[in-house]
Amino acid sequence: MNGAAYILSFLKEKHVGTVFAYPGSSVLPLYAALCGSGIRVVLARHEQGAAHEAVGYAKATGLPGVVVATSGPGATNLVTGIADAYLDSAPLLVITGQVASGAIGRDAFQEADIMGITIPVTKHNYLIKKPDDLPCSLEEAYRVATFPRMGPVLVDITGDVFDAEIPAEATRFECLLPRHHQNDFRLRQAALDVRAALEKAEKPLLLVGGGVAAAGASESLRALAGAGHIPVVVTMMGRAVGAGDGFPELVGMAGVYGTREANEALADCDLLLAVGTRFSDRTVPDAAALEKGRTIVHADPDSAELAKNVRADICVCCGAVRMIEMLRAILADLPEEKKNTFAAFAAKHTAKSREKGVFGTLCGVLAAYEAAHPGTRVVADVGLVQTALARGLALREERAFVTSGGLGAMGFGLPAAIGAAYALADTGRAAEGTRVITVAGDGAFQMTAHELPLLRRVPVPVKAIVLDNGSLGMVAELPNGKGGVYDLPDNPDFAALAAAYGVPAAAACAGDGGLAAALDAFLASPGSGVFVIAE
């Protein structure tokens, strides 16, 4: 088989159900092979949209998203989505075409060194110039992308390799990537250190990041917090940890845009157990202040993240599942009076904050809908919408909250919701009434509104809610953000824009007393659509 056929067979072997793509001359052999292959090919309207769709696919289910683009501008347009996946540890396999191997370095038409460009925002990347290298490199790329800590990997393939015959012996090459082994001796020592810290502590607190949901450990986390009477605060990405049938220990989101109760608990604890978080500056704006007056335990499968942003007294190089198991075993041996002490601290810090105004209405309506319809995902775009939903939206299911955390990429919402819709269909998680709901401000929505026509074909309805306040709201609230220079006075009629793409649309005013009822009706209506809230 030739290179294109080999890639197709590889994707089928990995049970890839959907590929997000945009064709171009250097990648046409692969694109042609994909079409009609049984793998669903989603033709985005812009490569940035394709990348966000693939990332939304990954974040909504944990399965790797796959995106294909051509050389030069096609590849460079993917960079924002790749960077988002890198900072949020989302598994992403990026396949790009490149000019012919003999033309590399000659400034050929649509040539760009996408390997060099993406080195800072990928776990690893490859330039394939020989057919013999394709099988091993693809296998290694897939393993790197999906092995904790997950992330994006790019495979750049010259145009001639797609058409070249893959030698039979090349398919038997074994991937030379060394397997990751836990250091059990170090873990045993870390367990002893954590036990000693818990025995000494009176006010322990769990700080939970997106790594817990990525590992599928939300239920175990809730059991741990309940059995140990330990309160929990989350990062923005940690909001993907679902509440299940109840999560009374969850205080809220900590950080710059977090709730008062969560930040007070963070300041008051004497033992911080951080699991699946990298201590970003949005969560911990003042590392020096956090390091004083408490013992910090930091668990992460990537040793490079340990104590990188915040000094940790105890570093545990392991994934969220292993760390939670360790903590549960330690807590099971602690005396009840010690757990009662923990419970007194937990009782002191409980969730109380509620969002007000239009965001309060949104949080109430979306939470109620998700609770009643399994599989529903809420995708928050970036800005005031994102911070308000992350603070106030309590969702039941793991991975039900999806957003662009580390990169904060405006325009993420609509394409990521489209990707999430395909992910739910591929995994069979879409029940009757399941929706993918995305909420965006008017500035963010216009960055990727070109993906609107895809709403007509998504396998799960996508409901897009746009807040039209005629302003870049979050930027306007920052220092030097006044004076009207961030107003958007020339916004289009968003409902008419959606209708032009053949997508049903409705509108309401934020001040209407019937906003909640109108939103309920919009979400319950069949098919995809756009709902505009004018402020």
Short mmCIF file of C-alpha atoms in Angstrom, two decimals:
data_model
loop_
_atom_site.label_atom_id
_atom_site.label_comp_id
_atom_site.label_asym_id
_atom_site.label_seq_id
_atom_site.Cartn_x
_atom_site.Cartn_y
_atom_site.Cartn_z
CA MET A 1 0.00 0.00 0.00
CA ASN A 2 1.04 3.61 -0.46
CA GLY A 3 1.52 6.13 2.32
CA ALA A 4 -2.04 7.49 2.20
CA ALA A 5 -3.53 4.01 2.37
CA TYR A 6 -1.24 3.10 5.26
CA ILE A 7 -2.34 6.15 7.27
CA LEU A 8 -5.96 5.24 6.61
CA SER A 9 -5.42 1.68 7.84
CA PHE A 10 -3.58 2.98 10.89
CA LEU A 11 -6.45 5.30 11.85
CA LYS A 12 -8.94 2.45 11.46
CA GLU A 13 -6.77 0.23 13.63
CA LYS A 14 -6.91 2.92 16.34
CA HIS A 15 -10.72 3.07 15.96
CA VAL A 16 -10.70 6.70 14.86
CA GLY A 17 -14.29 7.53 13.95
CA THR A 18 -14.02 11.16 12.85
CA VAL A 19 -11.30 13.30 11.26
CA PHE A 20 -11.52 17.09 11.03
CA ALA A 21 -9.86 18.31 7.87
CA TYR A 22 -9.34 20.90 5.19
CA PRO A 23 -7.90 19.74 1.85
CA GLY A 24 -5.00 21.13 -0.14
CA SER A 25 -2.67 19.97 -2.89
CA SER A 26 0.04 18.39 -0.72
CA VAL A 27 -2.41 16.33 1.33
CA LEU A 28 -4.94 15.41 -1.37
CA PRO A 29 -3.91 11.71 -1.62
CA LEU A 30 -4.75 11.25 2.07
CA TYR A 31 -7.91 13.34 1.88
CA ALA A 32 -9.14 11.33 -1.10
CA ALA A 33 -8.39 8.07 0.72
CA LEU A 34 -10.32 9.22 3.79
CA CYS A 35 -13.43 10.20 1.85
CA GLY A 36 -15.61 7.13 1.45
CA SER A 37 -13.39 5.08 3.78
CA GLY A 38 -15.92 4.68 6.59
CA ILE A 39 -14.12 7.26 8.70
CA ARG A 40 -16.25 10.38 8.92
CA VAL A 41 -14.50 13.43 7.43
CA VAL A 42 -15.73 16.79 8.68
CA LEU A 43 -14.85 19.59 6.26
CA ALA A 44 -14.24 22.65 8.42
CA ARG A 45 -14.51 26.14 6.97
CA HIS A 46 -11.08 27.18 8.27
CA GLU A 47 -8.14 25.19 9.58
CA GLN A 48 -8.33 26.96 12.95
CA GLY A 49 -11.90 25.73 13.17
CA ALA A 50 -10.76 22.19 12.35
CA ALA A 51 -8.14 22.29 15.10
CA HIS A 52 -10.60 23.55 17.72
CA GLU A 53 -13.11 20.92 16.59
CA ALA A 54 -10.54 18.18 17.10
CA VAL A 55 -9.63 19.58 20.53
CA GLY A 56 -13.31 19.82 21.50
CA TYR A 57 -13.65 16.18 20.45
CA ALA A 58 -10.77 15.25 22.76
CA LYS A 59 -11.83 17.33 25.75
CA ALA A 60 -15.43 16.11 25.66
CA THR A 61 -14.55 12.41 25.80
CA GLY A 62 -10.82 11.91 26.39
CA LEU A 63 -10.37 10.25 22.99
CA PRO A 64 -7.67 11.71 20.74
CA GLY A 65 -8.86 14.25 18.20
CA VAL A 66 -7.44 13.90 14.69
CA VAL A 67 -6.98 16.85 12.33
CA VAL A 68 -5.59 16.93 8.78
CA ALA A 69 -4.43 20.01 6.86
CA THR A 70 -2.26 20.87 3.92
CA SER A 71 1.16 22.51 3.89
CA GLY A 72 2.04 26.16 4.43
CA PRO A 73 -0.97 28.29 5.47
CA GLY A 74 -3.08 25.21 6.09
CA ALA A 75 -0.62 23.98 8.68
CA THR A 76 0.09 27.37 10.24
CA ASN A 77 -3.63 28.01 10.71
CA LEU A 78 -3.71 25.02 13.07
CA VAL A 79 -1.24 26.49 15.55
CA THR A 80 -3.77 28.13 17.89
CA GLY A 81 -5.67 24.87 18.34
CA ILE A 82 -2.45 22.92 18.83
CA ALA A 83 -1.28 25.37 21.50
CA ASP A 84 -4.63 25.07 23.27
CA ALA A 85 -4.31 21.28 23.35
CA TYR A 86 -0.75 21.56 24.66
CA LEU A 87 -1.57 23.85 27.58
CA ASP A 88 -4.69 21.85 28.53
CA SER A 89 -3.14 18.39 27.98
CA ALA A 90 -5.69 17.29 25.37
CA PRO A 91 -4.72 14.32 23.14
CA LEU A 92 -4.40 15.50 19.54
CA LEU A 93 -2.93 13.85 16.46
CA VAL A 94 -2.14 16.45 13.79
CA ILE A 95 -1.30 15.22 10.28
CA THR A 96 -0.09 17.83 7.82
CA GLY A 97 1.08 17.62 4.24
CA GLN A 98 4.41 19.11 3.27
CA VAL A 99 5.98 19.98 -0.08
CA ALA A 100 7.88 17.21 -1.84
CA SER A 101 11.02 16.06 -0.03
CA GLY A 102 13.28 17.38 -2.79
CA ALA A 103 11.72 20.86 -2.53
CA ILE A 104 12.18 21.34 1.21
CA GLY A 105 14.37 24.33 2.03
CA ARG A 106 13.87 25.96 -1.37
CA ASP A 107 10.98 28.24 -0.42
CA ALA A 108 8.66 26.16 -2.56
CA PHE A 109 5.02 27.16 -3.01
CA GLN A 110 3.17 26.81 0.32
CA GLU A 111 6.26 25.60 2.15
CA ALA A 112 6.47 26.33 5.88
CA ASP A 113 8.61 24.72 8.55
CA ILE A 114 5.62 23.62 10.61
CA MET A 115 7.80 21.24 12.59
CA GLY A 116 10.00 24.13 13.74
CA ILE A 117 7.00 26.39 14.31
CA THR A 118 5.21 23.90 16.57
CA ILE A 119 8.14 22.62 18.64
CA PRO A 120 7.18 24.83 21.63
CA VAL A 121 3.50 23.73 21.58
CA THR A 122 3.68 19.99 20.92
CA LYS A 123 4.79 17.05 23.02
CA HIS A 124 6.72 15.86 19.99
CA ASN A 125 6.64 16.24 16.22
CA TYR A 126 7.97 14.52 13.11
CA LEU A 127 8.95 15.32 9.54
CA ILE A 128 8.52 12.20 7.40
CA LYS A 129 10.58 12.32 4.20
CA LYS A 130 11.02 8.57 3.61
CA PRO A 131 8.26 5.93 3.28
CA ASP A 132 10.17 3.57 5.60
CA ASP A 133 9.82 6.01 8.52
CA LEU A 134 6.05 6.41 8.35
CA PRO A 135 4.81 3.29 10.25
CA CYS A 136 7.05 3.63 13.28
CA SER A 137 6.60 7.38 13.51
CA LEU A 138 2.81 7.17 13.37
CA GLU A 139 2.70 4.55 16.11
CA GLU A 140 5.06 6.52 18.29
CA ALA A 141 3.11 9.74 17.70
CA TYR A 142 -0.15 8.13 18.77
CA ARG A 143 1.42 6.74 21.94
CA VAL A 144 2.97 10.08 22.86
CA ALA A 145 -0.32 11.92 22.30
CA THR A 146 -2.40 9.52 24.40
CA PHE A 147 -0.01 8.60 27.19
CA PRO A 148 -0.26 10.64 30.39
CA ARG A 149 0.35 13.48 30.44
CA MET A 150 -1.60 13.70 27.15
CA GLY A 151 -1.09 16.37 24.52
CA PRO A 152 -0.72 17.23 20.83
CA VAL A 153 1.70 15.54 18.44
CA LEU A 154 2.28 16.66 14.85
CA VAL A 155 3.31 14.43 11.94
CA ASP A 156 4.38 16.42 8.88
CA ILE A 157 4.55 14.24 5.75
CA THR A 158 6.04 15.22 2.42
CA GLY A 159 3.75 14.98 -0.58
CA ASP A 160 5.74 12.22 -2.27
CA VAL A 161 5.45 9.90 0.78
CA PHE A 162 1.64 9.83 0.46
CA ASP A 163 2.02 8.29 -3.00
CA ALA A 164 5.11 6.15 -2.31
CA GLU A 165 4.93 2.43 -1.64
CA ILE A 166 5.41 1.52 2.02
CA PRO A 167 7.91 -1.39 2.19
CA ALA A 168 6.36 -4.50 3.71
CA GLU A 169 9.19 -4.84 6.22
CA ALA A 170 8.65 -1.23 7.39
CA THR A 171 5.24 -2.13 8.80
CA ARG A 172 6.98 -4.61 11.13
CA PHE A 173 9.22 -2.01 12.70
CA GLU A 174 8.56 -1.73 16.39
CA CYS A 175 8.06 1.62 18.02
CA LEU A 176 11.25 2.41 19.91
CA LEU A 177 9.59 4.77 22.40
CA PRO A 178 10.60 3.64 25.89
CA ARG A 179 7.72 2.64 28.12
CA HIS A 180 7.04 4.72 31.21
CA HIS A 181 7.54 2.89 34.49
CA GLN A 182 6.40 4.11 37.87
CA ASN A 183 9.18 4.21 40.44
CA ASP A 184 7.48 2.14 43.14
CA PHE A 185 10.21 2.78 45.70
CA ARG A 186 9.77 6.53 45.39
CA LEU A 187 6.00 6.16 45.51
CA ARG A 188 6.22 4.13 48.71
CA GLN A 189 8.41 6.80 50.27
CA ALA A 190 6.05 9.53 49.06
CA ALA A 191 3.12 7.65 50.63
CA LEU A 192 4.91 7.63 53.98
CA ASP A 193 5.57 11.38 53.69
CA VAL A 194 1.94 12.10 52.76
CA ARG A 195 0.73 9.95 55.66
CA ALA A 196 2.90 11.90 58.09
CA ALA A 197 1.58 15.18 56.68
CA LEU A 198 -2.06 14.07 57.06
CA GLU A 199 -1.46 12.85 60.62
CA LYS A 200 -0.09 16.28 61.49
CA ALA A 201 -2.70 18.32 59.60
CA GLU A 202 -5.90 19.76 60.96
CA LYS A 203 -7.11 21.64 57.87
CA PRO A 204 -6.39 19.62 54.71
CA LEU A 205 -7.69 20.81 51.36
CA LEU A 206 -7.77 19.14 47.95
CA LEU A 207 -6.88 21.32 44.95
CA VAL A 208 -8.09 19.48 41.86
CA GLY A 209 -7.16 20.23 38.25
CA GLY A 210 -8.18 18.94 34.85
CA GLY A 211 -5.91 15.92 35.22
CA VAL A 212 -8.47 14.24 37.48
CA ALA A 213 -11.23 14.34 34.86
CA ALA A 214 -8.71 13.40 32.14
CA ALA A 215 -7.90 10.25 34.12
CA GLY A 216 -11.58 9.42 34.64
CA ALA A 217 -11.09 9.72 38.40
CA SER A 218 -13.97 12.04 39.32
CA GLU A 219 -16.03 9.38 41.09
CA SER A 220 -13.02 8.22 43.09
CA LEU A 221 -12.30 11.83 44.03
CA ARG A 222 -15.82 12.33 45.37
CA ALA A 223 -15.54 9.13 47.38
CA LEU A 224 -12.18 10.24 48.79
CA ALA A 225 -13.46 13.67 49.80
CA GLY A 226 -16.58 12.21 51.38
CA ALA A 227 -14.80 9.48 53.34
CA GLY A 228 -12.09 11.82 54.59
CA HIS A 229 -14.31 14.88 55.10
CA ILE A 230 -11.83 16.91 53.06
CA PRO A 231 -13.10 20.02 51.22
CA VAL A 232 -12.27 20.41 47.54
CA VAL A 233 -11.49 23.45 45.43
CA VAL A 234 -10.98 23.19 41.68
CA THR A 235 -9.09 25.02 38.96
CA MET A 236 -10.93 26.18 35.86
CA MET A 237 -10.00 22.96 34.06
CA GLY A 238 -10.90 21.06 37.22
CA ARG A 239 -14.49 22.14 36.61
CA ALA A 240 -14.62 19.12 34.30
CA VAL A 241 -14.88 17.01 37.45
CA GLY A 242 -18.56 16.21 37.66
CA ALA A 243 -20.69 16.47 40.78
CA GLY A 244 -22.29 13.06 40.24
CA ASP A 245 -25.18 12.40 42.61
CA GLY A 246 -23.81 15.03 44.95
CA PHE A 247 -20.57 16.66 45.95
CA PRO A 248 -21.09 18.58 49.20
CA GLU A 249 -17.34 18.86 49.78
CA LEU A 250 -16.89 20.97 46.62
CA VAL A 251 -16.33 24.57 47.73
CA GLY A 252 -15.89 26.08 44.25
CA MET A 253 -13.30 27.36 41.81
CA ALA A 254 -10.18 29.00 43.21
CA GLY A 255 -7.98 31.62 41.60
CA VAL A 256 -8.12 35.09 40.09
CA TYR A 257 -11.69 34.60 38.86
CA GLY A 258 -12.68 32.08 41.52
CA THR A 259 -15.23 32.30 44.30
CA ARG A 260 -14.58 34.02 47.61
CA GLU A 261 -15.24 30.79 49.53
CA ALA A 262 -12.77 28.74 47.49
CA ASN A 263 -10.00 31.30 47.84
CA GLU A 264 -10.64 31.62 51.57
CA ALA A 265 -10.34 27.85 51.96
CA LEU A 266 -7.09 27.92 49.98
CA ALA A 267 -5.70 30.62 52.27
CA ASP A 268 -6.89 28.86 55.45
CA CYS A 269 -5.65 25.28 54.88
CA ASP A 270 -2.55 23.90 56.56
CA LEU A 271 -2.13 20.98 54.11
CA LEU A 272 -2.75 21.39 50.39
CA LEU A 273 -3.14 18.20 48.37
CA ALA A 274 -2.82 19.23 44.71
CA VAL A 275 -3.82 16.57 42.17
CA GLY A 276 -3.81 16.94 38.39
CA THR A 277 -2.99 20.65 38.35
CA ARG A 278 0.08 22.61 37.27
CA PHE A 279 -0.57 25.62 39.56
CA SER A 280 -1.13 28.09 36.74
CA ASP A 281 -0.89 31.80 37.45
CA ARG A 282 -4.68 32.09 37.06
CA THR A 283 -5.12 29.67 39.96
CA VAL A 284 -2.17 30.87 42.04
CA PRO A 285 -1.32 34.50 41.20
CA ASP A 286 1.01 34.75 44.22
CA ALA A 287 3.05 31.57 44.62
CA ALA A 288 5.14 32.97 47.47
CA ALA A 289 2.03 33.67 49.55
CA LEU A 290 0.68 30.16 48.97
CA GLU A 291 3.96 28.54 49.97
CA LYS A 292 3.92 30.13 53.42
CA GLY A 293 2.16 28.54 56.37
CA ARG A 294 1.16 25.21 54.86
CA THR A 295 2.55 21.92 53.63
CA ILE A 296 2.06 21.40 49.89
CA VAL A 297 1.77 17.97 48.28
CA HIS A 298 1.90 18.02 44.48
CA ALA A 299 0.98 14.95 42.41
CA ASP A 300 1.39 14.89 38.62
CA PRO A 301 2.40 12.20 36.10
CA ASP A 302 4.78 14.65 34.41
CA SER A 303 7.84 15.17 36.59
CA ALA A 304 8.60 18.43 34.75
CA GLU A 305 5.44 19.95 36.26
CA LEU A 306 6.28 19.08 39.86
CA ALA A 307 7.28 22.15 41.89
CA LYS A 308 7.65 24.16 38.65
CA ASN A 309 5.32 27.03 39.53
CA VAL A 310 4.88 26.49 43.28
CA ARG A 311 7.38 25.00 45.71
CA ALA A 312 6.08 21.64 46.92
CA ASP A 313 7.18 19.99 50.14
CA ILE A 314 6.23 16.55 48.85
CA CYS A 315 6.32 15.72 45.13
CA VAL A 316 4.55 12.57 43.93
CA CYS A 317 5.20 11.58 40.32
CA CYS A 318 2.05 9.65 39.49
CA GLY A 319 -1.33 10.07 37.83
CA ALA A 320 -4.56 11.12 39.49
CA VAL A 321 -5.90 7.57 39.86
CA ARG A 322 -2.80 6.34 41.70
CA MET A 323 -2.69 9.42 43.93
CA ILE A 324 -6.34 9.17 44.91
CA GLU A 325 -5.89 5.47 45.69
CA MET A 326 -2.92 6.36 47.90
CA LEU A 327 -4.88 9.01 49.78
CA ARG A 328 -7.87 6.72 50.29
CA ALA A 329 -5.64 4.02 51.74
CA ILE A 330 -4.00 6.49 54.13
CA LEU A 331 -7.30 8.00 55.24
CA ALA A 332 -8.76 4.57 55.91
CA ASP A 333 -6.12 4.08 58.61
CA LEU A 334 -6.55 7.46 60.30
CA PRO A 335 -8.52 7.55 63.58
CA GLU A 336 -12.07 8.93 63.51
CA GLU A 337 -11.18 11.85 65.77
CA LYS A 338 -8.69 13.03 63.14
CA LYS A 339 -11.36 12.83 60.45
CA ASN A 340 -13.73 14.74 62.73
CA THR A 341 -11.13 17.50 62.87
CA PHE A 342 -11.07 17.53 59.06
CA ALA A 343 -14.87 17.66 59.02
CA ALA A 344 -14.89 20.74 61.26
CA PHE A 345 -12.63 22.51 58.76
CA ALA A 346 -14.84 21.38 55.86
CA ALA A 347 -17.95 22.70 57.62
CA LYS A 348 -16.29 26.08 57.89
CA HIS A 349 -15.78 26.30 54.11
CA THR A 350 -18.83 25.54 51.99
CA ALA A 351 -20.11 26.81 48.66
CA LYS A 352 -22.34 29.87 48.96
CA SER A 353 -21.66 32.15 45.98
CA ARG A 354 -24.24 32.42 43.21
CA GLU A 355 -23.93 34.22 39.90
CA LYS A 356 -26.35 37.08 39.36
CA GLY A 357 -28.14 38.60 36.39
CA VAL A 358 -27.95 36.96 32.98
CA PHE A 359 -25.11 34.66 34.09
CA GLY A 360 -27.12 33.49 37.07
CA THR A 361 -30.00 32.65 34.75
CA LEU A 362 -27.68 30.82 32.37
CA CYS A 363 -26.07 28.78 35.16
CA GLY A 364 -29.45 27.72 36.49
CA VAL A 365 -30.92 26.77 33.12
CA LEU A 366 -27.82 24.94 31.84
CA ALA A 367 -27.26 22.99 35.07
CA ALA A 368 -30.89 21.87 35.14
CA TYR A 369 -30.79 20.78 31.51
CA GLU A 370 -27.53 18.84 31.90
CA ALA A 371 -28.81 17.09 35.03
CA ALA A 372 -31.89 15.89 33.14
CA HIS A 373 -30.16 14.85 29.90
CA PRO A 374 -27.13 12.52 30.18
CA GLY A 375 -24.27 13.22 27.81
CA THR A 376 -24.92 16.94 27.52
CA ARG A 377 -21.80 19.09 27.28
CA VAL A 378 -21.44 22.81 28.00
CA VAL A 379 -18.65 24.50 26.05
CA ALA A 380 -17.66 27.93 27.36
CA ASP A 381 -15.89 30.36 25.08
CA VAL A 382 -13.34 32.77 26.54
CA GLY A 383 -14.07 36.00 28.40
CA LEU A 384 -16.65 37.00 31.00
CA VAL A 385 -18.80 34.07 29.86
CA GLN A 386 -16.04 31.60 30.69
CA THR A 387 -15.25 32.89 34.16
CA ALA A 388 -18.91 33.23 35.14
CA LEU A 389 -19.80 29.70 34.03
CA ALA A 390 -16.67 28.23 35.61
CA ARG A 391 -17.58 29.87 38.91
CA GLY A 392 -21.27 29.20 38.97
CA LEU A 393 -22.11 26.20 36.80
CA ALA A 394 -22.37 22.92 38.69
CA LEU A 395 -22.61 20.00 36.23
CA ARG A 396 -23.17 16.37 37.17
CA GLU A 397 -21.22 14.45 34.55
CA GLU A 398 -17.45 14.18 34.17
CA ARG A 399 -16.15 16.24 31.21
CA ALA A 400 -19.51 18.01 30.90
CA PHE A 401 -17.68 21.37 31.14
CA VAL A 402 -15.32 22.13 28.25
CA THR A 403 -13.29 25.29 27.73
CA SER A 404 -9.94 26.73 26.61
CA GLY A 405 -8.11 27.06 29.91
CA GLY A 406 -4.38 27.64 29.59
CA LEU A 407 -4.38 29.41 26.23
CA GLY A 408 -7.68 31.24 26.62
CA ALA A 409 -8.36 31.17 22.88
CA MET A 410 -11.29 33.36 21.88
CA GLY A 411 -13.39 31.62 19.24
CA PHE A 412 -12.89 28.19 20.82
CA GLY A 413 -16.54 27.69 21.73
CA LEU A 414 -18.44 27.08 18.48
CA PRO A 415 -15.95 24.75 16.74
CA ALA A 416 -15.17 22.89 19.98
CA ALA A 417 -18.89 22.30 20.46
CA ILE A 418 -19.08 20.88 16.95
CA GLY A 419 -16.18 18.55 17.75
CA ALA A 420 -17.85 17.51 21.01
CA ALA A 421 -21.03 16.63 19.11
CA TYR A 422 -19.13 14.21 16.88
CA ALA A 423 -17.31 12.77 19.90
CA LEU A 424 -20.57 12.01 21.68
CA ALA A 425 -21.89 10.31 18.55
CA ASP A 426 -18.73 8.23 18.06
CA THR A 427 -18.77 7.03 21.66
CA GLY A 428 -22.50 6.35 21.84
CA ARG A 429 -22.99 8.79 24.73
CA ALA A 430 -25.80 10.79 23.16
CA ALA A 431 -29.19 9.93 24.60
CA GLU A 432 -32.57 11.43 23.74
CA GLY A 433 -32.40 15.13 24.44
CA THR A 434 -28.60 15.30 24.64
CA ARG A 435 -27.26 18.65 23.53
CA VAL A 436 -23.89 20.34 23.16
CA ILE A 437 -24.41 23.88 24.41
CA THR A 438 -21.88 26.59 23.72
CA VAL A 439 -21.98 30.07 25.23
CA ALA A 440 -19.92 32.93 23.78
CA GLY A 441 -19.66 36.68 23.92
CA ASP A 442 -20.12 38.68 20.74
CA GLY A 443 -16.38 39.22 20.26
CA ALA A 444 -15.41 35.57 20.64
CA PHE A 445 -18.30 34.29 18.53
CA GLN A 446 -17.25 36.35 15.52
CA MET A 447 -13.75 34.85 15.52
CA THR A 448 -15.01 31.46 14.33
CA ALA A 449 -18.57 32.16 13.14
CA HIS A 450 -17.51 30.73 9.78
CA GLU A 451 -18.08 27.27 11.27
CA LEU A 452 -21.86 27.92 11.55
CA PRO A 453 -22.80 25.90 8.42
CA LEU A 454 -21.46 22.75 10.11
CA LEU A 455 -24.37 22.97 12.57
CA ARG A 456 -26.67 21.72 9.83
CA ARG A 457 -25.00 18.29 9.79
CA VAL A 458 -23.81 17.58 13.33
CA PRO A 459 -25.00 14.20 14.69
CA VAL A 460 -25.92 15.73 18.07
CA PRO A 461 -27.68 19.12 18.20
CA VAL A 462 -25.44 22.07 18.98
CA LYS A 463 -27.12 25.00 20.70
CA ALA A 464 -25.09 28.21 20.44
CA ILE A 465 -25.93 31.04 22.86
CA VAL A 466 -24.46 34.46 22.03
CA LEU A 467 -24.35 37.34 24.51
CA ASP A 468 -24.48 40.51 22.47
CA ASN A 469 -23.42 43.42 24.67
CA GLY A 470 -21.55 45.34 21.97
CA SER A 471 -18.24 45.13 23.80
CA LEU A 472 -15.15 43.07 24.49
CA GLY A 473 -16.40 42.79 28.05
CA MET A 474 -13.47 41.23 29.88
CA VAL A 475 -10.86 43.44 28.20
CA ALA A 476 -12.92 46.53 28.98
CA GLU A 477 -12.81 45.62 32.69
CA LEU A 478 -9.01 45.39 32.77
CA PRO A 479 -6.75 48.34 33.69
CA ASN A 480 -6.55 50.76 30.75
CA GLY A 481 -9.61 49.06 29.31
CA LYS A 482 -11.96 52.01 29.53
CA GLY A 483 -12.85 54.73 27.10
CA GLY A 484 -15.02 52.78 24.66
CA VAL A 485 -12.12 51.67 22.45
CA TYR A 486 -13.15 48.06 23.06
CA ASP A 487 -16.78 48.57 22.07
CA LEU A 488 -18.19 46.61 19.14
CA PRO A 489 -20.66 49.09 17.64
CA ASP A 490 -20.89 47.35 14.26
CA ASN A 491 -21.95 43.88 15.37
CA PRO A 492 -24.04 42.03 12.81
CA ASP A 493 -27.55 40.82 13.45
CA PHE A 494 -26.42 37.44 14.80
CA ALA A 495 -29.83 35.83 14.30
CA ALA A 496 -29.85 36.96 10.66
CA LEU A 497 -26.25 35.73 10.25
CA ALA A 498 -27.25 32.27 11.50
CA ALA A 499 -30.30 32.27 9.24
CA ALA A 500 -28.09 33.12 6.25
CA TYR A 501 -26.24 29.88 6.94
CA GLY A 502 -29.54 27.99 7.19
CA VAL A 503 -29.38 27.66 10.99
CA PRO A 504 -32.55 28.46 12.99
CA ALA A 505 -32.16 31.41 15.35
CA ALA A 506 -34.04 33.23 18.08
CA ALA A 507 -33.37 36.27 20.24
CA ALA A 508 -34.32 37.71 23.62
CA CYS A 509 -33.37 40.59 25.91
CA ALA A 510 -31.35 39.94 29.04
CA GLY A 511 -33.77 42.02 31.10
CA ASP A 512 -36.82 40.03 30.05
CA GLY A 513 -38.48 38.21 32.90
CA GLY A 514 -39.08 35.31 30.56
CA LEU A 515 -35.42 34.71 29.64
CA ALA A 516 -35.18 31.43 31.55
CA ALA A 517 -38.33 30.08 29.92
CA ALA A 518 -37.12 31.17 26.46
CA LEU A 519 -33.79 29.39 27.04
CA ASP A 520 -35.58 26.26 28.21
CA ALA A 521 -37.68 26.23 25.06
CA PHE A 522 -34.62 26.82 22.87
CA LEU A 523 -32.68 23.93 24.42
CA ALA A 524 -35.66 21.58 24.20
CA SER A 525 -36.35 22.37 20.54
CA PRO A 526 -35.08 19.80 18.00
CA GLY A 527 -31.95 20.39 15.97
CA SER A 528 -29.16 22.90 16.22
CA GLY A 529 -29.71 26.62 16.57
CA VAL A 530 -28.47 30.02 17.71
CA PHE A 531 -29.97 32.03 20.56
CA VAL A 532 -28.96 35.69 20.89
CA ILE A 533 -29.25 37.48 24.22
CA ALA A 534 -29.13 41.24 23.83
CA GLU A 535 -27.82 43.14 26.87
#
